[in-house]
């Protein structure tokens, strides 16, 4: 929804702010006291469908349009109410009343409607297969939405019409012009979208929708950000059809959302992190299997690990929850947030070091748990028994050198290999560049590299134990090359040259992951979130940057959530 | 050793699995059964989770070891290995979500092929407190269960309605099979091992297939 701010930067969301608002417009307050109801209505207006409200640590509210990513520091309808008030005041000053007033209002509405129609010209409702939810697609904005973009314009027009009509003494009713329409989808759009460019498949969207309400784990701050978290997951799934959405990613998105300054930053960090470690969530969970083998090597000497082995307590019972959901079940949020920069920087080594440090801390208690069943039940107590965050960070740092070496053991000498090879073809050059940049390789690229280096394809050797996840990895029908490639490399104990998860297990430490994350972020901004600014009409604002009053928005928050749930339900047709 | 503990005072040990679409309420159902209260602010399951409880059925103390699985298709390759050796299977759907009901047949097929041949299966229509959003009628689900020769109950993991009944009903059926000599309790689970470890030790369960019971 566009922000046509007609007054001060300050929202009039505080009760009694009419005076301030009117002064900013140069309006004589007593003269327009009859318009108090408009302000009151604005203060109590629910967040429109498709918008989500969140509050930062200081309780300052901000709003994000879930479908377009548009960000606003003010309630999305504030501008509409403010603009309507300005129109009323202008018309009164011009001395228009009766038919003249009505004509001016009709003209104003017609202008706004034209604006809506222009915006909607870019939106299509492509045909979706079966009972998949209807999604909406904008070619120009390269944006996907599962809320009809016409709906919010209709809401805006209806607010304007009602306010202007009532202020002029007229009867409220539906705004003139009838329902807004979307553009006709061009021929072949459905096929193109099904080709995987940027439409999220219905099944993934359904899972995201079903998961969102149970992503916060009772954390109010995360709950307030669910709209943002959902849009992060949808955007990520649209950009990476092979990975799409996997359960656990929502909790990763949640941690980035609460730890970031603004939505753009949250998405860039989230997407970069997922990109580096995407083998954790790919079908078959190849990086989990590979990482678990490293974990077991590193843990081999620890008493708790020997205890685990004696009890038959296997990694597949505790590592997936930790790694695929950024330790949500292991650590309180404060500790996870403190660790997050380190985890972003270190990739797999960070996950290894954190897991080992936490289990070291829990050792005295773990050793008291007698058997597998006790250990399984004990998992639920991990978070309550977590070490203090600062101490944990120290312990993780202490583990890092070994964890990095472990990760290095299997990582490719990518840079050396790349510099030694003649770029025989553009395809080879691309493969080398991808490898050097730490990007997952396509199967054809991996084969090309192996052929170039005269290597045999890696044998998919068995991991040491715990076949469950490994078997899943082996049997998973992964559509793309990255999964097999990762899995094959991961399970080759001696495969030092095998380009295993080059991105995930960076040999170059801090510098490169930052670059990788940065480029992913840039790509995200270009491909996904840039439309937010276009759609919103405003620049990227900073969460919590505006001095909007928190209290009325806090009251709205519950309704906002309820509304967004309704929206979710109605989008599933 | 553990034998002194209350947790080991039981006559039989049954392994149960809970399967079904994501968001059907599997974890909440388990939590309500174990803790007798609704799990607020729960997270979705990654991989598998575990719970156990001793119940009293037919004059016996029966220990249930229950594996709760992730519902997303992607995790199915992983959760499947936990089916093996399960004496009871709960297939949970959400009465307000038609899709989750439509997928029942897939889950049923998984349970039949991957758990014991004589696994007692119940289909559970969860969220029956949300009557105004109901998308699957009691009658049609009941009929479907009858056609597939499995048990059926509706529950609310929120209010607790029917939750304990589900577990007791399945346990009773298994107990009856044992008492009728249709199942040899010695082939039942004796630990909480995952499927990967059971492959070798489950030959007893495989041999049972010739004695398939009507359920």
mmCIF file of N, CA, C and O in Angstrom, chain A residues 157-247:
data_model
loop_
_atom_site.group_PDB
_atom_site.id
_atom_site.type_symbol
_atom_site.label_atom_id
_atom_site.label_comp_id
_atom_site.label_asym_id
_atom_site.label_seq_id
_atom_site.Cartn_x
_atom_site.Cartn_y
_atom_site.Cartn_z
ATOM 1 N N UNK A 157 -9.523 1.931 -0.859
ATOM 2 C CA UNK A 157 -10.560 2.738 -1.516
ATOM 3 C C UNK A 157 -11.802 2.825 -0.644
ATOM 4 O O UNK A 157 -12.451 3.873 -0.558
ATOM 5 N N UNK A 158 -12.118 1.718 0.020
ATOM 6 C CA UNK A 158 -13.333 1.731 0.816
ATOM 7 C C UNK A 158 -13.166 2.617 2.058
ATOM 8 O O UNK A 158 -14.105 3.309 2.464
ATOM 9 N N UNK A 159 -11.963 2.665 2.631
ATOM 10 C CA UNK A 159 -11.713 3.572 3.766
ATOM 11 C C UNK A 159 -11.841 5.023 3.306
ATOM 12 O O UNK A 159 -12.520 5.845 3.927
ATOM 13 N N UNK A 160 -11.200 5.343 2.198
ATOM 14 C CA UNK A 160 -11.253 6.718 1.688
ATOM 15 C C UNK A 160 -12.699 7.150 1.424
ATOM 16 O O UNK A 160 -13.123 8.231 1.809
ATOM 17 N N UNK A 161 -13.416 6.270 0.766
ATOM 18 C CA UNK A 161 -14.787 6.597 0.398
ATOM 19 C C UNK A 161 -15.645 6.827 1.636
ATOM 20 O O UNK A 161 -16.372 7.811 1.736
ATOM 21 N N UNK A 162 -15.514 5.919 2.610
ATOM 22 C CA UNK A 162 -16.335 6.035 3.804
ATOM 23 C C UNK A 162 -16.025 7.335 4.551
ATOM 24 O O UNK A 162 -16.922 8.084 4.923
ATOM 25 N N UNK A 163 -14.731 7.626 4.751
ATOM 26 C CA UNK A 163 -14.339 8.813 5.512
ATOM 27 C C UNK A 163 -14.814 10.086 4.800
ATOM 28 O O UNK A 163 -15.423 10.967 5.408
ATOM 29 N N UNK A 164 -14.564 10.154 3.505
ATOM 30 C CA UNK A 164 -14.920 11.364 2.763
ATOM 31 C C UNK A 164 -16.435 11.555 2.688
ATOM 32 O O UNK A 164 -16.944 12.672 2.825
ATOM 33 N N UNK A 165 -17.149 10.455 2.474
ATOM 34 C CA UNK A 165 -18.596 10.533 2.397
ATOM 35 C C UNK A 165 -19.195 11.007 3.727
ATOM 36 O O UNK A 165 -20.015 11.915 3.758
ATOM 37 N N UNK A 166 -18.770 10.332 4.805
ATOM 38 C CA UNK A 166 -19.355 10.645 6.113
ATOM 39 C C UNK A 166 -19.018 12.069 6.530
ATOM 40 O O UNK A 166 -19.846 12.763 7.115
ATOM 41 N N UNK A 167 -17.791 12.507 6.235
ATOM 42 C CA UNK A 167 -17.399 13.867 6.628
ATOM 43 C C UNK A 167 -18.220 14.895 5.864
ATOM 44 O O UNK A 167 -18.421 16.010 6.344
ATOM 45 N N UNK A 168 -18.700 14.530 4.706
ATOM 46 C CA UNK A 168 -19.504 15.459 3.927
ATOM 47 C C UNK A 168 -20.982 15.307 4.191
ATOM 48 O O UNK A 168 -21.800 15.874 3.479
ATOM 49 N N UNK A 169 -21.311 14.452 5.173
ATOM 50 C CA UNK A 169 -22.708 14.263 5.514
ATOM 51 C C UNK A 169 -23.412 13.249 4.631
ATOM 52 O O UNK A 169 -24.611 13.047 4.744
ATOM 53 N N UNK A 170 -22.681 12.597 3.762
ATOM 54 C CA UNK A 170 -23.286 11.607 2.875
ATOM 55 C C UNK A 170 -23.405 10.247 3.535
ATOM 56 O O UNK A 170 -22.891 10.027 4.633
ATOM 57 N N UNK A 171 -24.092 9.349 2.866
ATOM 58 C CA UNK A 171 -24.263 7.998 3.407
ATOM 59 C C UNK A 171 -23.105 7.116 2.955
ATOM 60 O O UNK A 171 -22.733 7.162 1.779
ATOM 61 N N UNK A 172 -22.543 6.347 3.890
ATOM 62 C CA UNK A 172 -21.470 5.440 3.478
ATOM 63 C C UNK A 172 -22.046 4.289 2.662
ATOM 64 O O UNK A 172 -23.210 3.956 2.783
ATOM 65 N N UNK A 173 -21.235 3.689 1.874
ATOM 66 C CA UNK A 173 -21.656 2.561 1.047
ATOM 67 C C UNK A 173 -20.439 2.062 0.318
ATOM 68 O O UNK A 173 -19.335 2.564 0.559
ATOM 69 N N UNK A 174 -20.627 1.100 -0.552
ATOM 70 C CA UNK A 174 -19.458 0.626 -1.285
ATOM 71 C C UNK A 174 -18.934 1.727 -2.210
ATOM 72 O O UNK A 174 -19.724 2.501 -2.746
ATOM 73 N N UNK A 175 -17.617 1.824 -2.352
ATOM 74 C CA UNK A 175 -17.064 2.864 -3.226
ATOM 75 C C UNK A 175 -17.489 2.622 -4.670
ATOM 76 O O UNK A 175 -17.761 1.489 -5.054
ATOM 77 N N UNK A 176 -17.575 3.698 -5.467
ATOM 78 C CA UNK A 176 -18.016 3.525 -6.855
ATOM 79 C C UNK A 176 -16.982 2.749 -7.671
ATOM 80 O O UNK A 176 -15.819 2.706 -7.317
ATOM 81 N N UNK A 177 -17.458 2.128 -8.723
ATOM 82 C CA UNK A 177 -16.520 1.497 -9.652
ATOM 83 C C UNK A 177 -16.489 -0.007 -9.595
ATOM 84 O O UNK A 177 -15.974 -0.648 -10.497
ATOM 85 N N UNK A 178 -17.045 -0.588 -8.527
ATOM 86 C CA UNK A 178 -17.067 -2.042 -8.443
ATOM 87 C C UNK A 178 -15.706 -2.626 -8.124
ATOM 88 O O UNK A 178 -14.746 -1.909 -7.873
ATOM 89 N N UNK A 179 -15.631 -3.969 -8.104
ATOM 90 C CA UNK A 179 -14.385 -4.615 -7.707
ATOM 91 C C UNK A 179 -13.251 -4.360 -8.702
ATOM 92 O O UNK A 179 -13.485 -4.182 -9.896
ATOM 93 N N UNK A 180 -12.041 -4.347 -8.180
ATOM 94 C CA UNK A 180 -10.852 -4.179 -9.025
ATOM 95 C C UNK A 180 -10.494 -5.521 -9.648
ATOM 96 O O UNK A 180 -10.749 -6.577 -9.072
ATOM 97 N N UNK A 181 -9.889 -5.439 -10.799
ATOM 98 C CA UNK A 181 -9.525 -6.697 -11.470
ATOM 99 C C UNK A 181 -8.027 -6.777 -11.719
ATOM 100 O O UNK A 181 -7.366 -5.758 -11.892
ATOM 101 N N UNK A 182 -7.545 -8.003 -11.764
ATOM 102 C CA UNK A 182 -6.143 -8.232 -12.110
ATOM 103 C C UNK A 182 -6.031 -8.365 -13.622
ATOM 104 O O UNK A 182 -7.025 -8.577 -14.317
ATOM 105 N N UNK A 183 -4.819 -8.250 -14.113
ATOM 106 C CA UNK A 183 -4.590 -8.411 -15.541
ATOM 107 C C UNK A 183 -4.792 -9.869 -15.940
ATOM 108 O O UNK A 183 -4.663 -10.774 -15.121
ATOM 109 N N UNK A 184 -5.116 -10.075 -17.202
ATOM 110 C CA UNK A 184 -5.232 -11.434 -17.733
ATOM 111 C C UNK A 184 -3.830 -12.026 -17.813
ATOM 112 O O UNK A 184 -2.920 -11.390 -18.343
ATOM 113 N N UNK A 185 -3.648 -13.232 -17.301
ATOM 114 C CA UNK A 185 -2.306 -13.818 -17.403
ATOM 115 C C UNK A 185 -1.935 -14.032 -18.870
ATOM 116 O O UNK A 185 -2.772 -14.492 -19.646
ATOM 117 N N UNK A 186 -0.708 -13.666 -19.261
ATOM 118 C CA UNK A 186 -0.304 -13.911 -20.634
ATOM 119 C C UNK A 186 -0.231 -15.409 -20.915
ATOM 120 O O UNK A 186 -0.070 -16.203 -19.981
ATOM 121 N N UNK A 187 -0.336 -15.756 -22.166
ATOM 122 C CA UNK A 187 -0.320 -17.175 -22.531
ATOM 123 C C UNK A 187 0.994 -17.806 -22.078
ATOM 124 O O UNK A 187 2.058 -17.217 -22.219
ATOM 125 N N UNK A 188 0.885 -18.989 -21.530
ATOM 126 C CA UNK A 188 2.093 -19.721 -21.161
ATOM 127 C C UNK A 188 2.663 -19.345 -19.810
ATOM 128 O O UNK A 188 3.688 -19.890 -19.404
ATOM 129 N N UNK A 189 1.994 -18.422 -19.100
ATOM 130 C CA UNK A 189 2.555 -18.008 -17.809
ATOM 131 C C UNK A 189 2.589 -19.166 -16.819
ATOM 132 O O UNK A 189 3.586 -19.380 -16.130
ATOM 133 N N UNK A 190 1.489 -19.914 -16.785
ATOM 134 C CA UNK A 190 1.414 -21.013 -15.827
ATOM 135 C C UNK A 190 2.554 -22.002 -16.055
ATOM 136 O O UNK A 190 3.209 -22.450 -15.121
ATOM 137 N N UNK A 191 2.809 -22.304 -17.331
ATOM 138 C CA UNK A 191 3.874 -23.264 -17.641
ATOM 139 C C UNK A 191 5.220 -22.696 -17.221
ATOM 140 O O UNK A 191 6.068 -23.401 -16.690
ATOM 141 N N UNK A 192 5.402 -21.399 -17.494
ATOM 142 C CA UNK A 192 6.692 -20.811 -17.148
ATOM 143 C C UNK A 192 6.918 -20.848 -15.636
ATOM 144 O O UNK A 192 7.999 -21.142 -15.163
ATOM 145 N N UNK A 193 5.849 -20.534 -14.898
ATOM 146 C CA UNK A 193 5.986 -20.536 -13.446
ATOM 147 C C UNK A 193 6.225 -21.952 -12.944
ATOM 148 O O UNK A 193 7.025 -22.175 -12.042
ATOM 149 N N UNK A 194 5.524 -22.894 -13.550
ATOM 150 C CA UNK A 194 5.703 -24.279 -13.132
ATOM 151 C C UNK A 194 7.130 -24.718 -13.428
ATOM 152 O O UNK A 194 7.649 -25.637 -12.807
ATOM 153 N N UNK A 195 7.759 -24.062 -14.397
ATOM 154 C CA UNK A 195 9.151 -24.364 -14.701
ATOM 155 C C UNK A 195 10.080 -24.024 -13.563
ATOM 156 O O UNK A 195 11.242 -24.367 -13.599
ATOM 157 N N UNK A 196 9.576 -23.393 -12.553
ATOM 158 C CA UNK A 196 10.361 -23.242 -11.335
ATOM 159 C C UNK A 196 11.065 -21.909 -11.205
ATOM 160 O O UNK A 196 11.949 -21.769 -10.388
ATOM 161 N N UNK A 197 10.697 -20.938 -12.017
ATOM 162 C CA UNK A 197 11.434 -19.681 -11.916
ATOM 163 C C UNK A 197 11.200 -19.012 -10.562
ATOM 164 O O UNK A 197 12.124 -18.834 -9.802
ATOM 165 N N UNK A 198 9.980 -18.686 -10.248
ATOM 166 C CA UNK A 198 9.817 -18.003 -8.969
ATOM 167 C C UNK A 198 8.458 -18.233 -8.327
ATOM 168 O O UNK A 198 7.976 -17.416 -7.586
ATOM 169 N N UNK A 199 7.854 -19.361 -8.603
ATOM 170 C CA UNK A 199 6.577 -19.637 -7.963
ATOM 171 C C UNK A 199 6.768 -20.779 -6.976
ATOM 172 O O UNK A 199 7.409 -21.766 -7.283
ATOM 173 N N UNK A 200 6.251 -20.600 -5.798
ATOM 174 C CA UNK A 200 6.434 -21.624 -4.785
ATOM 175 C C UNK A 200 5.361 -22.694 -4.964
ATOM 176 O O UNK A 200 4.183 -22.369 -5.044
ATOM 177 N N UNK A 201 5.738 -23.960 -5.023
ATOM 178 C CA UNK A 201 4.737 -25.005 -5.202
ATOM 179 C C UNK A 201 3.760 -25.028 -4.037
ATOM 180 O O UNK A 201 4.118 -24.680 -2.906
ATOM 181 N N UNK A 202 2.543 -25.430 -4.361
ATOM 182 C CA UNK A 202 1.495 -25.416 -3.347
ATOM 183 C C UNK A 202 1.845 -26.213 -2.104
ATOM 184 O O UNK A 202 1.550 -25.792 -0.986
ATOM 185 N N UNK A 203 2.502 -27.358 -2.294
ATOM 186 C CA UNK A 203 2.796 -28.205 -1.136
ATOM 187 C C UNK A 203 3.733 -27.489 -0.178
ATOM 188 O O UNK A 203 3.536 -27.503 1.044
ATOM 189 N N UNK A 204 4.746 -26.827 -0.736
ATOM 190 C CA UNK A 204 5.709 -26.116 0.123
ATOM 191 C C UNK A 204 5.015 -24.958 0.828
ATOM 192 O O UNK A 204 5.220 -24.726 2.022
ATOM 193 N N UNK A 205 4.164 -24.262 0.084
ATOM 194 C CA UNK A 205 3.441 -23.124 0.656
ATOM 195 C C UNK A 205 2.534 -23.588 1.794
ATOM 196 O O UNK A 205 2.459 -22.963 2.845
ATOM 197 N N UNK A 206 1.873 -24.722 1.564
ATOM 198 C CA UNK A 206 1.010 -25.271 2.610
ATOM 199 C C UNK A 206 1.797 -25.592 3.855
ATOM 200 O O UNK A 206 1.368 -25.299 4.968
ATOM 201 N N UNK A 207 2.964 -26.221 3.657
ATOM 202 C CA UNK A 207 3.763 -26.588 4.829
ATOM 203 C C UNK A 207 4.223 -25.339 5.570
ATOM 204 O O UNK A 207 4.212 -25.294 6.793
ATOM 205 N N UNK A 208 4.626 -24.328 4.801
ATOM 206 C CA UNK A 208 5.046 -23.079 5.442
ATOM 207 C C UNK A 208 3.884 -22.505 6.260
ATOM 208 O O UNK A 208 4.039 -22.141 7.423
ATOM 209 N N UNK A 209 2.708 -22.472 5.636
ATOM 210 C CA UNK A 209 1.549 -21.918 6.330
ATOM 211 C C UNK A 209 1.211 -22.703 7.592
ATOM 212 O O UNK A 209 0.872 -22.135 8.617
ATOM 213 N N UNK A 210 1.311 -24.014 7.478
ATOM 214 C CA UNK A 210 0.977 -24.860 8.627
ATOM 215 C C UNK A 210 2.030 -24.702 9.725
ATOM 216 O O UNK A 210 1.726 -24.734 10.917
ATOM 217 N N UNK A 211 3.276 -24.503 9.319
ATOM 218 C CA UNK A 211 4.363 -24.429 10.304
ATOM 219 C C UNK A 211 4.423 -23.096 11.034
ATOM 220 O O UNK A 211 4.861 -23.037 12.180
ATOM 221 N N UNK A 212 4.025 -22.028 10.366
ATOM 222 C CA UNK A 212 4.263 -20.711 10.943
ATOM 223 C C UNK A 212 3.726 -20.541 12.362
ATOM 224 O O UNK A 212 4.440 -20.083 13.237
ATOM 225 N N UNK A 213 2.448 -20.945 12.607
ATOM 226 C CA UNK A 213 1.943 -20.726 13.965
ATOM 227 C C UNK A 213 2.762 -21.478 15.015
ATOM 228 O O UNK A 213 2.756 -21.112 16.185
ATOM 229 N N UNK A 214 3.473 -22.543 14.609
ATOM 230 C CA UNK A 214 4.238 -23.287 15.619
ATOM 231 C C UNK A 214 5.731 -23.169 15.354
ATOM 232 O O UNK A 214 6.477 -24.122 15.439
ATOM 233 N N UNK A 215 6.129 -21.975 15.013
ATOM 234 C CA UNK A 215 7.545 -21.702 14.825
ATOM 235 C C UNK A 215 8.093 -20.907 16.007
ATOM 236 O O UNK A 215 9.259 -21.014 16.345
ATOM 237 N N UNK A 216 7.200 -20.150 16.627
ATOM 238 C CA UNK A 216 7.671 -19.236 17.666
ATOM 239 C C UNK A 216 8.007 -19.944 18.967
ATOM 240 O O UNK A 216 8.804 -19.442 19.755
ATOM 241 N N UNK A 217 7.416 -21.097 19.212
ATOM 242 C CA UNK A 217 7.685 -21.813 20.450
ATOM 243 C C UNK A 217 7.347 -20.993 21.686
ATOM 244 O O UNK A 217 8.020 -21.077 22.695
ATOM 245 N N UNK A 218 6.303 -20.193 21.594
ATOM 246 C CA UNK A 218 5.869 -19.426 22.757
ATOM 247 C C UNK A 218 6.640 -18.133 22.989
ATOM 248 O O UNK A 218 6.461 -17.470 23.996
ATOM 249 N N UNK A 219 7.488 -17.785 22.053
ATOM 250 C CA UNK A 219 8.300 -16.569 22.178
ATOM 251 C C UNK A 219 7.520 -15.405 21.569
ATOM 252 O O UNK A 219 7.287 -15.356 20.364
ATOM 253 N N UNK A 220 7.109 -14.460 22.400
ATOM 254 C CA UNK A 220 6.234 -13.376 21.928
ATOM 255 C C UNK A 220 6.889 -12.537 20.843
ATOM 256 O O UNK A 220 6.237 -12.095 19.900
ATOM 257 N N UNK A 221 8.176 -12.307 21.012
ATOM 258 C CA UNK A 221 8.848 -11.457 20.045
ATOM 259 C C UNK A 221 8.882 -12.121 18.671
ATOM 260 O O UNK A 221 8.721 -11.468 17.650
ATOM 261 N N UNK A 222 9.084 -13.425 18.678
ATOM 262 C CA UNK A 222 9.061 -14.157 17.418
ATOM 263 C C UNK A 222 7.641 -14.172 16.862
ATOM 264 O O UNK A 222 7.421 -13.982 15.662
ATOM 265 N N UNK A 223 6.665 -14.374 17.741
ATOM 266 C CA UNK A 223 5.268 -14.386 17.305
ATOM 267 C C UNK A 223 4.926 -13.099 16.563
ATOM 268 O O UNK A 223 4.268 -13.117 15.527
ATOM 269 N N UNK A 224 5.409 -11.991 17.084
ATOM 270 C CA UNK A 224 5.105 -10.706 16.462
ATOM 271 C C UNK A 224 5.720 -10.596 15.068
ATOM 272 O O UNK A 224 5.286 -9.788 14.257
ATOM 273 N N UNK A 225 6.727 -11.420 14.805
ATOM 274 C CA UNK A 225 7.422 -11.334 13.517
ATOM 275 C C UNK A 225 7.010 -12.430 12.544
ATOM 276 O O UNK A 225 7.633 -12.598 11.488
ATOM 277 N N UNK A 226 5.971 -13.187 12.884
ATOM 278 C CA UNK A 226 5.647 -14.349 12.064
ATOM 279 C C UNK A 226 5.380 -14.002 10.603
ATOM 280 O O UNK A 226 5.730 -14.751 9.703
ATOM 281 N N UNK A 227 4.778 -12.839 10.379
ATOM 282 C CA UNK A 227 4.505 -12.439 8.995
ATOM 283 C C UNK A 227 5.797 -12.294 8.219
ATOM 284 O O UNK A 227 5.916 -12.764 7.078
ATOM 285 N N UNK A 228 6.757 -11.668 8.827
ATOM 286 C CA UNK A 228 8.060 -11.501 8.195
ATOM 287 C C UNK A 228 8.731 -12.853 7.974
ATOM 288 O O UNK A 228 9.283 -13.120 6.904
ATOM 289 N N UNK A 229 8.671 -13.685 8.991
ATOM 290 C CA UNK A 229 9.333 -14.995 8.914
ATOM 291 C C UNK A 229 8.722 -15.810 7.785
ATOM 292 O O UNK A 229 9.417 -16.464 7.019
ATOM 293 N N UNK A 230 7.407 -15.717 7.681
ATOM 294 C CA UNK A 230 6.744 -16.460 6.617
ATOM 295 C C UNK A 230 7.185 -15.942 5.248
ATOM 296 O O UNK A 230 7.487 -16.716 4.346
ATOM 297 N N UNK A 231 7.256 -14.642 5.114
ATOM 298 C CA UNK A 231 7.644 -14.126 3.800
ATOM 299 C C UNK A 231 9.097 -14.484 3.495
ATOM 300 O O UNK A 231 9.455 -14.713 2.342
ATOM 301 N N UNK A 232 9.929 -14.570 4.521
ATOM 302 C CA UNK A 232 11.311 -14.988 4.296
ATOM 303 C C UNK A 232 11.362 -16.424 3.756
ATOM 304 O O UNK A 232 12.104 -16.730 2.829
ATOM 305 N N UNK A 233 10.554 -17.283 4.356
ATOM 306 C CA UNK A 233 10.551 -18.689 3.927
ATOM 307 C C UNK A 233 10.007 -18.827 2.507
ATOM 308 O O UNK A 233 10.534 -19.597 1.701
ATOM 309 N N UNK A 234 8.946 -18.077 2.221
ATOM 310 C CA UNK A 234 8.343 -18.172 0.889
ATOM 311 C C UNK A 234 9.323 -17.661 -0.165
ATOM 312 O O UNK A 234 9.535 -18.277 -1.211
ATOM 313 N N UNK A 235 9.930 -16.516 0.153
ATOM 314 C CA UNK A 235 10.889 -15.925 -0.781
ATOM 315 C C UNK A 235 12.049 -16.894 -1.051
ATOM 316 O O UNK A 235 12.459 -17.112 -2.189
ATOM 317 N N UNK A 236 12.545 -17.487 0.011
ATOM 318 C CA UNK A 236 13.686 -18.402 -0.113
ATOM 319 C C UNK A 236 13.294 -19.607 -0.967
ATOM 320 O O UNK A 236 14.054 -20.070 -1.809
ATOM 321 N N UNK A 237 12.083 -20.113 -0.728
ATOM 322 C CA UNK A 237 11.615 -21.280 -1.474
ATOM 323 C C UNK A 237 11.461 -20.935 -2.948
ATOM 324 O O UNK A 237 11.750 -21.744 -3.827
ATOM 325 N N UNK A 238 11.022 -19.697 -3.221
ATOM 326 C CA UNK A 238 10.842 -19.288 -4.617
ATOM 327 C C UNK A 238 12.182 -19.181 -5.321
ATOM 328 O O UNK A 238 12.298 -19.492 -6.498
ATOM 329 N N UNK A 239 13.183 -18.760 -4.588
ATOM 330 C CA UNK A 239 14.487 -18.545 -5.214
ATOM 331 C C UNK A 239 15.305 -19.814 -5.352
ATOM 332 O O UNK A 239 16.298 -19.843 -6.064
ATOM 333 N N UNK A 240 14.929 -20.840 -4.636
ATOM 334 C CA UNK A 240 15.737 -22.057 -4.621
ATOM 335 C C UNK A 240 14.813 -23.273 -4.683
ATOM 336 O O UNK A 240 14.592 -23.950 -3.683
ATOM 337 N N UNK A 241 14.257 -23.527 -5.877
ATOM 338 C CA UNK A 241 13.232 -24.577 -5.957
ATOM 339 C C UNK A 241 13.749 -25.960 -5.550
ATOM 340 O O UNK A 241 12.987 -26.777 -5.068
ATOM 341 N N UNK A 242 15.039 -26.194 -5.722
ATOM 342 C CA UNK A 242 15.533 -27.522 -5.348
ATOM 343 C C UNK A 242 15.434 -27.725 -3.830
ATOM 344 O O UNK A 242 15.009 -28.755 -3.349
ATOM 345 N N UNK A 243 15.821 -26.720 -3.108
ATOM 346 C CA UNK A 243 15.737 -26.809 -1.644
ATOM 347 C C UNK A 243 14.306 -26.590 -1.185
ATOM 348 O O UNK A 243 13.829 -27.263 -0.281
ATOM 349 N N UNK A 244 13.647 -25.624 -1.832
ATOM 350 C CA UNK A 244 12.272 -25.265 -1.469
ATOM 351 C C UNK A 244 12.185 -24.976 0.032
ATOM 352 O O UNK A 244 13.034 -24.269 0.549
ATOM 353 N N UNK A 245 11.196 -25.551 0.703
ATOM 354 C CA UNK A 245 11.079 -25.325 2.136
ATOM 355 C C UNK A 245 11.172 -26.659 2.855
ATOM 356 O O UNK A 245 10.548 -27.629 2.448
ATOM 357 N N UNK A 246 11.947 -26.700 3.895
ATOM 358 C CA UNK A 246 12.055 -27.897 4.721
ATOM 359 C C UNK A 246 11.775 -27.491 6.158
ATOM 360 O O UNK A 246 12.227 -26.427 6.607
ATOM 361 N N UNK A 247 11.043 -28.313 6.869
ATOM 362 C CA UNK A 247 10.748 -27.998 8.263
ATOM 363 C C UNK A 247 12.051 -27.790 9.021
ATOM 364 O O UNK A 247 12.998 -28.549 8.862
#
